[in-house]
XYZ file of C-alpha atoms in Angstrom:
519
model
C -61.779 -1.135 -13.672
C -61.793 2.370 -15.162
C -58.646 3.216 -13.168
C -56.946 0.099 -14.545
C -57.623 1.110 -18.160
C -56.381 4.635 -17.394
C -53.184 3.197 -15.939
C -52.729 0.853 -18.898
C -53.106 3.912 -21.151
C -50.186 5.485 -19.268
C -48.218 2.269 -19.801
C -48.872 1.996 -23.547
C -48.034 5.705 -23.982
C -44.678 5.054 -22.293
C -43.997 1.932 -24.376
C -44.696 3.628 -27.729
C -43.054 6.964 -26.790
C -40.604 8.281 -29.392
C -37.122 9.027 -28.064
C -34.040 10.668 -29.581
C -31.191 8.135 -29.638
C -27.725 8.046 -31.149
C -26.670 4.787 -32.820
C -23.187 4.515 -34.399
C -22.890 8.315 -34.353
C -26.219 8.825 -36.155
C -29.002 10.651 -34.276
C -32.548 9.419 -34.890
C -35.973 9.362 -33.246
C -37.263 5.871 -32.472
C -39.840 4.122 -30.238
C -36.852 2.971 -28.151
C -38.810 0.976 -25.560
C -40.499 -1.051 -28.326
C -37.052 -1.707 -29.801
C -35.801 -2.963 -26.411
C -38.875 -5.201 -26.121
C -38.148 -6.642 -29.584
C -34.476 -7.248 -28.716
C -35.506 -8.872 -25.429
C -38.008 -11.319 -26.925
C -35.660 -12.257 -29.793
C -32.793 -12.886 -27.364
C -35.156 -14.779 -25.069
C -36.366 -17.010 -27.890
C -32.784 -17.553 -29.044
C -31.503 -18.671 -25.652
C -34.678 -20.679 -25.115
C -34.056 -22.543 -28.369
C -30.380 -23.206 -27.641
C -30.239 -25.887 -24.920
C -27.866 -25.178 -22.072
C -27.856 -21.376 -21.706
C -31.152 -20.389 -20.101
C -32.672 -17.008 -19.133
C -30.913 -16.770 -15.752
C -27.403 -16.974 -17.250
C -28.374 -14.661 -20.135
C -29.910 -11.987 -17.896
C -26.875 -12.232 -15.588
C -24.585 -11.686 -18.596
C -26.621 -8.738 -19.924
C -26.976 -6.853 -16.624
C -23.874 -4.687 -17.342
C -25.511 -3.556 -20.618
C -28.408 -2.054 -18.634
C -26.082 0.615 -17.166
C -26.501 2.730 -20.302
C -30.265 2.227 -20.627
C -33.157 4.023 -18.954
C -34.781 2.066 -16.096
C -37.918 1.197 -18.099
C -35.967 0.187 -21.225
C -33.687 -2.070 -19.146
C -36.569 -3.814 -17.342
C -38.631 -4.217 -20.540
C -35.679 -5.900 -22.262
C -34.894 -8.220 -19.333
C -38.573 -9.159 -18.902
C -38.762 -9.915 -22.648
C -35.798 -12.272 -22.312
C -37.537 -14.144 -19.485
C -40.936 -14.784 -21.054
C -39.372 -15.097 -24.528
C -37.287 -18.005 -23.223
C -40.498 -19.804 -22.229
C -41.574 -19.644 -25.896
C -38.191 -20.674 -27.296
C -37.721 -23.585 -24.919
C -40.627 -25.428 -26.525
C -38.986 -25.388 -29.981
C -35.914 -27.410 -28.970
C -38.066 -29.614 -26.710
C -40.333 -30.559 -29.635
C -37.713 -30.849 -32.381
C -34.677 -32.209 -30.502
C -36.076 -33.633 -27.238
C -33.780 -31.201 -25.388
C -35.580 -28.590 -23.249
C -33.971 -25.201 -23.867
C -35.549 -24.026 -20.603
C -36.234 -26.071 -17.455
C -39.983 -25.399 -17.641
C -40.055 -27.044 -21.098
C -38.974 -30.444 -19.730
C -42.602 -31.651 -19.687
C -43.148 -30.497 -23.284
C -40.525 -33.043 -24.410
C -42.740 -35.942 -23.340
C -45.446 -35.437 -25.972
C -44.030 -32.695 -28.222
C -41.067 -34.813 -29.356
C -43.319 -37.820 -29.955
C -45.572 -35.628 -32.124
C -42.483 -34.577 -34.123
C -41.465 -38.210 -34.598
C -44.938 -38.909 -35.989
C -44.605 -36.037 -38.489
C -46.738 -33.575 -36.463
C -44.001 -31.125 -35.408
C -45.870 -28.255 -37.117
C -49.114 -28.557 -35.100
C -47.058 -29.140 -31.918
C -45.105 -25.887 -32.448
C -48.279 -23.987 -33.375
C -50.071 -25.331 -30.269
C -47.165 -24.195 -28.075
C -47.283 -20.712 -29.657
C -51.084 -20.353 -29.402
C -51.163 -21.589 -25.790
C -48.262 -19.348 -24.820
C -49.831 -16.269 -26.430
C -53.239 -16.793 -24.810
C -51.712 -17.518 -21.392
C -49.367 -14.545 -21.662
C -52.226 -12.140 -22.443
C -54.407 -13.451 -19.597
C -51.485 -13.409 -17.135
C -50.678 -9.796 -18.054
C -54.311 -8.885 -17.358
C -54.047 -10.653 -13.971
C -50.891 -8.630 -13.183
C -52.684 -5.390 -14.112
C -55.712 -6.272 -11.927
C -54.055 -7.695 -8.802
C -50.807 -5.724 -8.546
C -52.325 -2.335 -7.508
C -54.423 -3.637 -4.554
C -51.466 -5.698 -3.305
C -49.190 -2.678 -3.578
C -51.678 -0.575 -1.558
C -51.650 -3.182 1.228
C -47.867 -3.388 1.098
C -47.544 0.386 1.521
C -48.794 -0.121 5.104
C -45.865 -2.433 5.889
C -43.269 -1.375 8.434
C -39.725 -2.754 8.980
C -41.045 -5.714 11.032
C -43.525 -6.721 8.305
C -40.882 -6.429 5.597
C -38.425 -8.560 7.553
C -41.038 -11.283 8.123
C -42.120 -11.149 4.468
C -38.511 -11.683 3.352
C -38.229 -14.628 5.745
C -41.334 -16.094 4.076
C -39.804 -15.513 0.629
C -36.603 -17.335 1.600
C -38.499 -20.203 3.234
C -40.629 -20.544 0.073
C -37.484 -20.807 -2.053
C -36.174 -23.509 0.308
C -39.437 -25.454 0.327
C -39.846 -25.399 -3.442
C -36.204 -26.194 -4.264
C -35.687 -29.731 -5.491
C -33.510 -32.116 -3.493
C -32.450 -32.021 0.128
C -34.090 -29.520 2.489
C -30.864 -29.233 4.511
C -28.861 -28.380 1.370
C -31.375 -25.719 0.344
C -31.278 -24.123 3.826
C -27.468 -24.231 3.725
C -27.444 -22.430 0.351
C -29.783 -19.712 1.666
C -27.598 -19.134 4.752
C -24.467 -19.003 2.583
C -26.172 -16.458 0.336
C -27.132 -14.339 3.354
C -23.519 -14.382 4.585
C -22.116 -13.474 1.165
C -24.541 -10.545 0.963
C -23.196 -9.154 4.261
C -19.571 -8.944 3.059
C -18.119 -5.427 2.726
C -18.588 -2.270 4.777
C -21.208 -2.144 7.543
C -23.501 0.762 6.684
C -24.111 1.723 10.331
C -20.603 1.514 11.798
C -18.411 1.818 8.682
C -16.396 -1.238 9.775
C -15.179 -3.786 7.203
C -16.549 -7.290 7.700
C -15.979 -10.616 5.904
C -13.471 -8.843 3.624
C -10.431 -11.086 4.411
C -8.272 -7.952 4.452
C -8.774 -7.355 0.717
C -9.324 -3.735 -0.332
C -11.296 -4.938 -3.385
C -13.892 -6.393 -0.995
C -14.622 -3.059 0.710
C -17.759 -2.557 -1.385
C -18.819 -6.164 -0.923
C -19.133 -8.924 -3.503
C -20.669 -7.758 -6.765
C -24.087 -9.147 -7.619
C -23.016 -9.669 -11.263
C -19.942 -11.593 -10.147
C -21.971 -14.099 -8.136
C -24.799 -14.412 -10.690
C -22.554 -14.894 -13.728
C -20.319 -17.367 -11.914
C -23.032 -19.474 -10.259
C -25.311 -19.592 -13.300
C -23.205 -18.770 -16.371
C -19.835 -20.489 -15.887
C -21.259 -23.395 -13.871
C -23.858 -23.967 -16.605
C -21.179 -23.959 -19.317
C -18.995 -26.498 -17.498
C -22.012 -28.749 -16.884
C -23.119 -28.593 -20.518
C -19.667 -29.506 -21.818
C -20.162 -32.903 -20.186
C -23.274 -33.596 -22.261
C -23.335 -35.550 -25.519
C -23.177 -33.463 -28.720
C -25.373 -35.700 -30.899
C -28.799 -34.241 -31.624
C -31.523 -35.651 -33.859
C -33.324 -32.658 -35.362
C -36.586 -33.208 -37.260
C -35.968 -30.540 -39.897
C -37.883 -32.277 -42.678
C -41.031 -32.857 -40.623
C -41.994 -29.200 -39.927
C -44.935 -28.612 -42.240
C -48.702 -27.936 -42.003
C -48.269 -25.624 -39.008
C -51.956 -24.844 -38.469
C -53.692 -27.366 -36.138
C -56.803 -29.149 -37.405
C -60.345 -28.484 -36.133
C -60.077 -31.596 -33.962
C -56.774 -30.325 -32.544
C -58.397 -27.000 -31.612
C -61.232 -28.841 -29.891
C -58.756 -30.911 -27.878
C -56.449 -28.031 -26.852
C -59.117 -25.472 -25.840
C -59.695 -26.910 -22.345
C -56.024 -27.683 -21.544
C -54.957 -24.152 -22.555
C -57.654 -22.612 -20.339
C -56.887 -24.853 -17.351
C -53.112 -24.470 -17.797
C -53.459 -20.682 -17.885
C -55.537 -20.570 -14.669
C -53.187 -22.993 -12.890
C -50.085 -21.065 -14.019
C -51.546 -17.723 -12.898
C -52.299 -19.103 -9.419
C -48.870 -20.714 -8.915
C -46.911 -17.841 -10.477
C -48.118 -15.385 -7.833
C -46.719 -17.530 -5.009
C -43.106 -16.863 -3.962
C -41.008 -19.723 -5.311
C -43.692 -20.758 -7.827
C -43.295 -19.557 -11.382
C -42.981 -21.414 -14.662
C -41.355 -24.709 -13.651
C -43.900 -25.862 -11.049
C -46.763 -24.579 -13.200
C -45.794 -26.691 -16.223
C -45.319 -29.898 -14.186
C -48.557 -29.364 -12.248
C -50.645 -28.564 -15.335
C -49.366 -31.660 -17.163
C -50.166 -33.900 -14.179
C -53.698 -32.505 -13.853
C -54.369 -32.817 -17.571
C -53.123 -36.404 -17.661
C -55.561 -37.344 -14.865
C -58.681 -35.642 -16.232
C -58.186 -36.012 -20.001
C -60.309 -38.437 -22.042
C -57.143 -39.203 -24.019
C -54.951 -39.949 -20.982
C -53.640 -43.149 -22.609
C -52.032 -41.057 -25.370
C -49.975 -39.005 -22.893
C -46.282 -39.690 -23.405
C -46.984 -40.973 -26.936
C -47.827 -37.686 -28.674
C -50.979 -36.233 -27.070
C -51.486 -32.642 -28.198
C -52.976 -31.839 -24.751
C -49.556 -32.699 -23.289
C -48.100 -29.753 -25.222
C -50.967 -27.268 -24.762
C -51.330 -27.494 -20.960
C -47.676 -27.124 -19.811
C -46.844 -24.458 -22.434
C -49.825 -22.342 -21.328
C -49.020 -22.877 -17.652
C -45.327 -22.011 -17.869
C -45.995 -18.719 -19.698
C -48.773 -17.742 -17.294
C -46.535 -18.644 -14.335
C -43.585 -16.720 -15.761
C -45.555 -13.498 -16.162
C -47.576 -13.581 -12.935
C -44.296 -14.108 -11.024
C -43.776 -10.370 -11.648
C -46.597 -9.619 -9.156
C -44.573 -10.228 -5.931
C -41.610 -8.447 -7.564
C -43.539 -5.304 -8.568
C -45.754 -5.060 -5.474
C -43.667 -6.336 -2.565
C -40.111 -6.168 -3.908
C -39.740 -9.910 -3.195
C -38.177 -12.141 -5.887
C -40.185 -15.326 -6.445
C -37.379 -17.067 -8.367
C -33.789 -16.588 -9.534
C -34.774 -14.503 -12.585
C -36.819 -12.136 -10.427
C -33.805 -11.828 -8.094
C -31.761 -10.680 -11.097
C -34.529 -8.217 -11.998
C -34.268 -6.731 -8.497
C -30.513 -6.418 -9.096
C -31.257 -4.529 -12.332
C -33.630 -2.182 -10.480
C -31.007 -1.474 -7.818
C -28.424 -0.679 -10.521
C -30.819 1.981 -11.815
C -31.207 3.430 -8.310
C -34.750 2.079 -7.834
C -35.642 0.617 -4.433
C -37.862 -2.403 -5.196
C -41.164 -2.440 -3.352
C -44.723 -1.072 -3.381
C -43.535 2.526 -3.669
C -42.490 1.853 -7.286
C -46.139 1.980 -8.405
C -46.819 5.324 -6.726
C -43.451 7.007 -7.320
C -42.794 5.674 -10.845
C -46.179 4.863 -12.454
C -44.702 5.128 -15.974
C -42.151 2.429 -15.120
C -44.688 0.173 -13.400
C -47.452 0.349 -16.013
C -45.045 0.635 -18.939
C -43.530 -2.713 -17.991
C -46.978 -4.349 -17.761
C -48.057 -2.883 -21.130
C -44.822 -4.097 -22.728
C -45.752 -7.695 -21.846
C -48.792 -7.549 -24.144
C -46.685 -6.087 -26.944
C -43.964 -8.680 -26.308
C -46.413 -11.603 -26.448
C -47.768 -10.391 -29.795
C -44.209 -10.009 -31.130
C -43.374 -13.566 -30.071
C -46.281 -15.079 -32.012
C -45.522 -12.988 -35.109
C -41.795 -13.836 -34.950
C -41.643 -17.429 -33.742
C -43.675 -19.340 -36.296
C -42.155 -17.695 -39.426
C -38.634 -18.052 -37.958
C -38.834 -21.787 -37.181
C -36.389 -22.468 -40.043
C -33.808 -20.138 -38.450
C -34.163 -21.810 -35.042
C -33.728 -25.239 -36.650
C -30.420 -24.114 -38.192
C -29.239 -22.787 -34.824
C -29.996 -26.120 -33.185
C -27.331 -27.747 -35.356
C -24.545 -25.427 -34.046
C -22.185 -27.424 -31.744
C -22.090 -26.123 -28.181
C -18.263 -26.190 -28.126
C -18.339 -23.317 -30.654
C -20.773 -21.243 -28.590
C -19.217 -21.390 -25.117
C -15.890 -19.501 -25.740
C -17.772 -16.416 -26.998
C -20.140 -16.619 -24.003
C -17.178 -16.708 -21.579
C -15.526 -13.704 -23.259
C -18.767 -11.727 -23.144
C -19.216 -12.490 -19.434
C -15.622 -11.507 -18.560
C -15.884 -8.214 -20.470
C -19.216 -7.495 -18.764
C -17.891 -8.079 -15.231
C -14.687 -6.096 -15.848
C -16.603 -3.146 -17.350
C -18.552 -2.643 -14.108
C -15.663 -1.936 -11.722
C -12.549 -2.069 -13.965
C -11.025 -4.570 -11.520
C -9.468 -7.858 -12.734
C -10.192 -9.167 -9.215
C -13.908 -9.421 -10.107
C -13.134 -11.674 -13.085
C -11.121 -14.019 -10.840
C -13.940 -13.953 -8.287
C -16.459 -14.798 -11.032
C -14.324 -17.789 -12.060
C -14.153 -18.890 -8.409
C -17.958 -18.716 -8.085
C -18.207 -20.609 -11.377
C -16.173 -23.491 -9.951
C -18.198 -23.353 -6.745
C -21.410 -23.398 -8.798
C -20.198 -26.484 -10.663
C -19.445 -28.212 -7.343
C -22.980 -27.297 -6.211
C -24.405 -28.888 -9.375
C -22.464 -32.080 -8.651
C -23.619 -32.071 -5.022
C -27.212 -31.404 -6.162
C -27.344 -28.052 -4.343
C -29.510 -25.571 -6.260
C -27.882 -22.124 -6.737
C -31.239 -20.260 -6.829
C -31.724 -20.184 -2.991
C -28.173 -18.796 -2.643
C -28.924 -15.949 -5.080
C -32.198 -15.147 -3.284
C -30.350 -15.106 0.047
C -27.615 -12.904 -1.447
C -30.175 -10.368 -2.735
C -32.377 -10.333 0.365
C -29.567 -10.520 2.967
C -28.714 -6.789 3.102
C -32.420 -5.823 2.889
C -33.301 -8.208 5.730
C -30.474 -6.847 7.889
C -31.567 -3.258 7.237
C -35.205 -3.960 8.175
C -34.190 -6.080 11.190
C -32.034 -3.256 12.571
C -34.685 -0.646 11.864
C -37.396 -2.711 13.575
C -35.174 -3.291 16.619
C -34.334 0.427 16.850
C -37.998 1.436 16.665
C -38.928 -1.133 19.344
C -35.920 -0.145 21.517
C -34.363 -3.601 21.289
C -37.517 -5.649 21.922
C -37.146 -8.922 19.915
C -40.861 -9.715 20.356
C -41.804 -6.856 18.018
C -42.011 -9.384 15.139
C -44.564 -11.612 16.869
C -46.503 -9.130 19.009
C -50.323 -8.886 18.588
C -49.835 -5.271 17.476
C -48.033 -6.611 14.363
C -50.506 -9.240 13.063
C -49.131 -9.152 9.478
C -45.578 -9.850 10.649
C -46.819 -12.623 12.946
C -48.859 -14.132 10.103
C -45.846 -14.237 7.761
C -43.663 -15.922 10.413
C -46.377 -18.504 11.207
C -46.746 -19.237 7.455
C -42.956 -19.663 7.209
C -42.926 -22.110 10.142
C -45.850 -24.093 8.707
C -44.141 -24.340 5.311
C -40.983 -25.727 6.902
C -42.967 -28.223 8.990
C -44.946 -29.417 5.936
C -41.780 -30.036 3.919
C -39.836 -31.549 6.848
C -42.521 -34.055 7.966
C -42.061 -36.566 5.091
C -38.280 -36.615 5.656
C -38.707 -37.080 9.417
C -41.270 -39.834 8.887
C -38.931 -41.596 6.457
C -36.037 -41.492 8.940
C -38.285 -42.773 11.736
C -39.503 -45.659 9.538
C -35.896 -46.509 8.628
C -34.925 -46.484 12.330
C -37.819 -48.809 13.216
C -36.930 -51.100 10.330
C -33.314 -51.186 11.515
C -34.382 -52.090 15.074
C -36.666 -54.854 13.842
C -33.929 -56.183 11.582
C -31.502 -56.095 14.536
C-alpha cells in the first residue's frame, strides 16, 4: 500500500509539473499536462453530448495532433476524451432521448422519462454524482491491480504473448453483438490488413497490389478514421433531424434526501459491477451499463418504476459505464492488450510516440504509467465541476443540426490523414474504408473486431515467429506443459468460442428437427 501511494505521488508530480511551452509565438510556463487533461475532458463531454460522433471517431480524428505532444500529454488527453464521453453521453440521453455514447443507451429508458416529468435536474445530477464516485473508485482499482498484473506479465515469453493476443481477439468476437461468423470474419480481415506492406524479416512486399504507397502498409489512422469516422457520418445522415429538447425543465439540480437514499445502493453496485467487467478483454462501458441496469431492475424495491422514470435506472448504468471505461485501461497498461476499440486507438497513439505497449511500460516509464492514472482522478473532478454549471451550453449545442457539423468533421479528418504522410493516396484510402465501414454497418458487421485484428495482427505475427524460432519450428510450444500460461490462454479462448457457439448450434439443430417433423 505504501508503494502505491509513493507511485501515485510520482504520478501527481508529473501531472502538475510546470513546462515551458510556446503558444502563438508567446513563451510561457504552464502545467501543460493539466491543460491537456482539461482539453480532453471538455472534448469528451462535447462529443458525448452531440449524438452521432462518439469517442472512437473523435480519438481517431485527433491522433495526428498527438505527433507534436509528449507521450504523457497525448495519452492524458485521449484518456480524458474517452471517460469524458461517458459523462457527456448521459446529458443527451436524459434531455433528448438520444444516447451520445453507446453506453448511455440504457440511461435513456429512465432518464428521459424523468425529464418529461420535470425532473431533468436531479437526473443529470445523479448521473454526475454516480459517474464521479465510480470514476474515483475505478482509478483506485487501476492503481491497486495494475502493478501486480504487470509483474506477472513481465514473465511472459513470445508463446504466452501470442496466446494472450488470441484470447483478446476471441473475447472481442464473443462480446461483439450479432453474428459470430461475421465477427470472426471481421477479425480475420483485420489481421490480413495489418500484414500489408513490407515483411520485416525478408524485406519482401506483400499484399501491396504493386502500389508504392503501400510499401509501409496501411496507415492505422486511415483505417480508424474511415471505419469509424466517415461510416458514422454517413449512417447519421440517414437519421431524422427532429429533436425534442427539454430546455425549460432543467431546474433544482440537487437530488432530494429520498433520492440520495434510493441512489446510494445502485451507485455502489454499479461501480463494483463496472470495475469487474471493465478489466475483462472486450468488456468495458457498454456491457457494464446494460448489466448493471438489469441487475438493479431485478433486485430493486421500485422495479415497477423502471422504464417510467426510476432514479435507480439512471444511477446504476451511469456508475457502471464510468467504472467500466476506466478499469478497461488495466489490460492496456499491464498487458498491452486492447479491451475495446478505444483502447486499440490508445495503443496506436503509444506506438506513434515510440512506446511498445506492454508490462515494460510501468518499469521503463513510471512517470507515464502513474501520471496517466493520477490524471484520471484530476479529470473526474474536472468533469463534475464543469458539467453541471455548463448544462445550459450543452443544451444549446443539442439544437445544432447535424448537417452543419459533418462537413467540418470531414475536412478535419482529411487534413489530419494528409498531414501524417503528405500523400493524397491516404485520403482516398480513408474514403474507401469509410464506404466499406458503411457497408459493414448495413450488414450488421461491427468494425471494432476488425480494428483489434488490425492492431494485434503484426504483434501476433512477430511473437508467433519468435516463438517458433526459439522452439526450432516446434508448433507444440504453445500447448506444451512447460508453457502452462500459454496453454491456459488457448484453453480459455476455445471455451469462450464453444460457449458462444452452443446456442447457435442448438438453434440450428432445433430448426432442422422442426423441418423434418414438418416434412
